[in-house]
PDB file of C-alpha atoms in Angstrom:
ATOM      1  CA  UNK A1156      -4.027  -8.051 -13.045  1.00 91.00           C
ATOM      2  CA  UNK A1157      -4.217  -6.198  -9.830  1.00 94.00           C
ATOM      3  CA  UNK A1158      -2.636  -9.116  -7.846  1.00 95.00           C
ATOM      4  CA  UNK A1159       0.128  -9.482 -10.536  1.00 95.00           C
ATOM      5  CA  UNK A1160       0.943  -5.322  -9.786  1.00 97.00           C
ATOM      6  CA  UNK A1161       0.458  -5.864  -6.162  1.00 96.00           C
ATOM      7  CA  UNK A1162       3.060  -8.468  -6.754  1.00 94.00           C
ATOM      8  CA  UNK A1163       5.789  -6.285  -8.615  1.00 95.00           C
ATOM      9  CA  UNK A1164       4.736  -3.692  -6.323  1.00 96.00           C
ATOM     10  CA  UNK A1165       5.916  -5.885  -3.413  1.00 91.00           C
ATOM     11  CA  UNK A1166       8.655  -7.356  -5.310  1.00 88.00           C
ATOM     12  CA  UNK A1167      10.183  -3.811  -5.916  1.00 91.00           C
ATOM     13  CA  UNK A1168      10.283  -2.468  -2.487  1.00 90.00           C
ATOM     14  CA  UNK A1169      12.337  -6.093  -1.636  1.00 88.00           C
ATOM     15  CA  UNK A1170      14.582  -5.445  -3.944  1.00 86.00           C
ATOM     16  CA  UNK A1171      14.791  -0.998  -2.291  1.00 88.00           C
ATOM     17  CA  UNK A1172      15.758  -2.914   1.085  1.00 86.00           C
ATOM     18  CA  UNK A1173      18.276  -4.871  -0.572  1.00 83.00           C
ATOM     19  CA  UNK A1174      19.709  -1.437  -0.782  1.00 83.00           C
ATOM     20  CA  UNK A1175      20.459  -1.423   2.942  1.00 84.00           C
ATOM     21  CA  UNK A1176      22.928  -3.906   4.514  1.00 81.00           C
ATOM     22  CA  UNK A1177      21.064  -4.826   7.071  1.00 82.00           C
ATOM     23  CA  UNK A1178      17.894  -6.061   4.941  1.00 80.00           C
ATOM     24  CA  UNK A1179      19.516  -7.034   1.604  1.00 73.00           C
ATOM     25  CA  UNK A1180      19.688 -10.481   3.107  1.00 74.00           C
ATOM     26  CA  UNK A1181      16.452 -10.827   2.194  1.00 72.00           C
ATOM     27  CA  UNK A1182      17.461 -10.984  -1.331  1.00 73.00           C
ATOM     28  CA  UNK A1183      20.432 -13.301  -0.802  1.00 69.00           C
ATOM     29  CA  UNK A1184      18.254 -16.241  -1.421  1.00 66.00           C
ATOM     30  CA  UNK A1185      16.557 -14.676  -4.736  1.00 67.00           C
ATOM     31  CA  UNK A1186      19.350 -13.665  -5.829  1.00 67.00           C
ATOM     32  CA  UNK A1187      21.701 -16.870  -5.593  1.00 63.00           C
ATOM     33  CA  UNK A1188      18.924 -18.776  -7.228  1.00 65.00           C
ATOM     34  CA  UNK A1189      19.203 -16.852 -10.294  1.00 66.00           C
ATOM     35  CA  UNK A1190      22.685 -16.645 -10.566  1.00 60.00           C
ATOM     36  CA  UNK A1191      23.385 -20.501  -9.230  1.00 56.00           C
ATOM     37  CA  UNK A1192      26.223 -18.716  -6.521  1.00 57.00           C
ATOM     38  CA  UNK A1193      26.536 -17.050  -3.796  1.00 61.00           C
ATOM     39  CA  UNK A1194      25.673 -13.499  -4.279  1.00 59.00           C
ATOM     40  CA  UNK A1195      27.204 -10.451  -3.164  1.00 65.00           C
ATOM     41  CA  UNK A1196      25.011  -7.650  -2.418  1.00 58.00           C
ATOM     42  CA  UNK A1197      27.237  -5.608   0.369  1.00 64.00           C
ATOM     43  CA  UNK A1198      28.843  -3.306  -2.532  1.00 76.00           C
ATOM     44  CA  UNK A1199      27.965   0.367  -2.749  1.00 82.00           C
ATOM     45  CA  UNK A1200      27.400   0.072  -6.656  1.00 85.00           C
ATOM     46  CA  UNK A1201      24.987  -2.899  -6.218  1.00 79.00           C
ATOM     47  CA  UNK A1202      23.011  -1.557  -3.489  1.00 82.00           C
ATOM     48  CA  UNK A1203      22.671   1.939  -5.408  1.00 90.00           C
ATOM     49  CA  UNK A1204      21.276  -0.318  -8.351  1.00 87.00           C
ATOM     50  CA  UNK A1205      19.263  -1.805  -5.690  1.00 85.00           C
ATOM     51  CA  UNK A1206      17.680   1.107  -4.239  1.00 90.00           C
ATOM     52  CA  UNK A1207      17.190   2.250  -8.516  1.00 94.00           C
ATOM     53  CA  UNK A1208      15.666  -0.985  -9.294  1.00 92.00           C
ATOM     54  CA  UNK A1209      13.335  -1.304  -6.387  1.00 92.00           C
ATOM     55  CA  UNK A1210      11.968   2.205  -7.049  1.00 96.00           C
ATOM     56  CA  UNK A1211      11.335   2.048 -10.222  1.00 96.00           C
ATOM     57  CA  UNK A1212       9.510  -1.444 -10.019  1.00 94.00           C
ATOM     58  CA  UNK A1213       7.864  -0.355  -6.935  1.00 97.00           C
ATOM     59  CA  UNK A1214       6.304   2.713  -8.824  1.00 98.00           C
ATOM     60  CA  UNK A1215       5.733   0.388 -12.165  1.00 97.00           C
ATOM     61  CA  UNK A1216       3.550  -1.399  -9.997  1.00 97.00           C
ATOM     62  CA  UNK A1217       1.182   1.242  -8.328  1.00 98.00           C
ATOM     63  CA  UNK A1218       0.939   2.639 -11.786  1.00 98.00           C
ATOM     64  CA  UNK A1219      -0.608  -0.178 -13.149  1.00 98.00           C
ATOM     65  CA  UNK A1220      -3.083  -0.735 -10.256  1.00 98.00           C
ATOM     66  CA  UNK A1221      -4.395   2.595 -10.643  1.00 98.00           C
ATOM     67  CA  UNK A1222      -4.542   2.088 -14.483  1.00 97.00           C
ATOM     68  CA  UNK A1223      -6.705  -1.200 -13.843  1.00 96.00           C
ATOM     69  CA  UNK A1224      -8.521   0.623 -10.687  1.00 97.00           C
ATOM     70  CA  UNK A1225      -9.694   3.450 -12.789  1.00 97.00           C
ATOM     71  CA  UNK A1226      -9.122   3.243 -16.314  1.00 96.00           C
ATOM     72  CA  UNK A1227      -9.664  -0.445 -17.078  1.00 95.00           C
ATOM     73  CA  UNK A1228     -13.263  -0.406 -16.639  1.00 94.00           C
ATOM     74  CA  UNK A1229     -14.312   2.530 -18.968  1.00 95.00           C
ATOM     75  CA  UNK A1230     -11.658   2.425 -21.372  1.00 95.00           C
ATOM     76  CA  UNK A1231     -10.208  -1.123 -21.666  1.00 95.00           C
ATOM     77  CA  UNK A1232      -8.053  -1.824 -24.887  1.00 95.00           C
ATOM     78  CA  UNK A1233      -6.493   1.453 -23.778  1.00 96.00           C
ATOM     79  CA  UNK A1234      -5.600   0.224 -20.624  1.00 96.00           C
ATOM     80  CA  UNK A1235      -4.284  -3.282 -22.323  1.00 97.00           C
ATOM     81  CA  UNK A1236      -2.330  -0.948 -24.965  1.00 96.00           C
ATOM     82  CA  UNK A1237      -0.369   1.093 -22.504  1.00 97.00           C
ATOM     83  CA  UNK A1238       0.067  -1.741 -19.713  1.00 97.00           C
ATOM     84  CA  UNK A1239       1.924  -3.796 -23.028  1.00 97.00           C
ATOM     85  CA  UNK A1240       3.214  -0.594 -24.160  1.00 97.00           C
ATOM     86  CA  UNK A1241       6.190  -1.115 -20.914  1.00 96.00           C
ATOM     87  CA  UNK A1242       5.839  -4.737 -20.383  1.00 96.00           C
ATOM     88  CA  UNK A1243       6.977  -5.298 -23.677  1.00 98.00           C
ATOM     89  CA  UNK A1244       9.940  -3.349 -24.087  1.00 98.00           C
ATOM     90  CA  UNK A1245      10.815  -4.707 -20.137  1.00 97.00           C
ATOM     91  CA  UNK A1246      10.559  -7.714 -20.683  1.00 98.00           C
ATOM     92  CA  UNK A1247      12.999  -7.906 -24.123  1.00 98.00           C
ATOM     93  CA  UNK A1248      15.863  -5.453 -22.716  1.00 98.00           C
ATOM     94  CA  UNK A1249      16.163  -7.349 -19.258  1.00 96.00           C
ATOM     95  CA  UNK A1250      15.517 -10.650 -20.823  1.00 98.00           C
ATOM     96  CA  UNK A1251      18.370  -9.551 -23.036  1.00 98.00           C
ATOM     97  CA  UNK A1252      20.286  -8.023 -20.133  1.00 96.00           C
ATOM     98  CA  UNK A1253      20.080 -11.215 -17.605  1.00 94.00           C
ATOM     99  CA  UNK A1254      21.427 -13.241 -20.591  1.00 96.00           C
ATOM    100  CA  UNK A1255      24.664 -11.032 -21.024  1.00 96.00           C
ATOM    101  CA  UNK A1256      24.945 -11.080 -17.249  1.00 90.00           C
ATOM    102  CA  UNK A1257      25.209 -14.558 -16.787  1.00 90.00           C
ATOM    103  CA  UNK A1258      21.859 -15.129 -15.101  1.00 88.00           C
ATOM    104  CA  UNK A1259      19.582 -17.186 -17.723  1.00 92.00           C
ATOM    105  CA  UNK A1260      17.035 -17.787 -14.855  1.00 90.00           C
ATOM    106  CA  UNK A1261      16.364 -14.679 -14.321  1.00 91.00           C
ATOM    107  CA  UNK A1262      14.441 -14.908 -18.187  1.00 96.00           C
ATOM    108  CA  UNK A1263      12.250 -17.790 -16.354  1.00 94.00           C
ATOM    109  CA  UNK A1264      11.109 -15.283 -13.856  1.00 92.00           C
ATOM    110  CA  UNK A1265      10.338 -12.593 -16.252  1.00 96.00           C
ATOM    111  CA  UNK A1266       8.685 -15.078 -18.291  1.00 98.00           C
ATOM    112  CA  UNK A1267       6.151 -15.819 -15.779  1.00 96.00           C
ATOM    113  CA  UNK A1268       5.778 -11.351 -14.749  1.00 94.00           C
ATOM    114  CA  UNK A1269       5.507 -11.355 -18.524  1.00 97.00           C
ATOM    115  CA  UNK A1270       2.648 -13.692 -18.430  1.00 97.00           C
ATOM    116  CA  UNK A1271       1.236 -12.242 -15.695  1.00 97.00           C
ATOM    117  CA  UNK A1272       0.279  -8.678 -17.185  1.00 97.00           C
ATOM    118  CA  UNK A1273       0.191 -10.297 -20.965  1.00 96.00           C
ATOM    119  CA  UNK A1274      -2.776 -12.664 -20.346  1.00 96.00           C
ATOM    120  CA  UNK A1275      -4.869 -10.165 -18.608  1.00 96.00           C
ATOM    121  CA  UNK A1276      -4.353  -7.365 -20.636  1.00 96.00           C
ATOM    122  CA  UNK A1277      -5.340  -9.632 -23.798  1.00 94.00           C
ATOM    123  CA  UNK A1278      -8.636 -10.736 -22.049  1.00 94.00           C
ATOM    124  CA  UNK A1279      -9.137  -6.862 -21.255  1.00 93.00           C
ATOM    125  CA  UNK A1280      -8.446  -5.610 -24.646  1.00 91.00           C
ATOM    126  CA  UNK A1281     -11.168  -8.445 -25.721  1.00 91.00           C
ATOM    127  CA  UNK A1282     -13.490  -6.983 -23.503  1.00 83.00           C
ATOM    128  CA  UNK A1283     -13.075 -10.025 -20.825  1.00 73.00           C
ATOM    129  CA  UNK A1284     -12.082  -7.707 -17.387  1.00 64.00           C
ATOM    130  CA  UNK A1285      -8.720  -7.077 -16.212  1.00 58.00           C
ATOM    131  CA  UNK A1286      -8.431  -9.445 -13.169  1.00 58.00           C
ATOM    132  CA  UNK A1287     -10.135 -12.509 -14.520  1.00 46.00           C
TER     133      UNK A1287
END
């Protein structure tokens, strides 16, 4: 599970330099594979919910390493129940949300973050470790 947060972690600050013109090309690709166009990141609104998004995901991520760096091993179904406790709810609302905007793919990806934090944290909670 700590790979899988070093991964959002990584995956959020992308998506912060999206926020800038002159690294949101490094999204462009991402981006136009979920939505099956050519995307347009250079608007104010979309970087600003670039810069939001990256944050918040970049954070999300260091919070769960430090939960799995220094909770998981003394207290592990509590660890499991408040790791689930926001994947859950993330994953429905933008699973939900790509599907109103148009971008069904984006589902596939959160299907496999999804998997990535549900699988571990059900071998935790059964007493298996976190990053098995």
């Amino acid at each position: 599970m700590s790979v899988a947060a070093l991964v959002t972690t990584a995956f959020g600050l992308l998506i912060a330099l999206a926020a800038h013109p002159a690294t949101s090309s490094l999204m462009q690709p991402l981006v136009g594979l979920i939505l099956w166009a050519e995307p347009e990141l250079a608007g104010r609104e979309t970087r600003l919910f670039a810069a939001i998004a990256g944050g918040v995901m970049f954070g999300w991520g260091l919070m769960i390493l430090a939960l799995v760096r220094h909770l998981a091993d003394t207290r592990p179904r509590l660890t499991a129940r408040l790791i689930l406790t926001g994947i859950l709810p993330w994953f429905a609302l933008d699973s939900l949300a790509s599907l109103a905007a148009g971008a069904p793919l984006n589902v596939a990806a959160n299907l496999v973050f999804l998997a990535a934090f549900a699988v571990p944290a059900r071998w935790l909670a059964a007493g298996q470790g976190a990053d098995n």
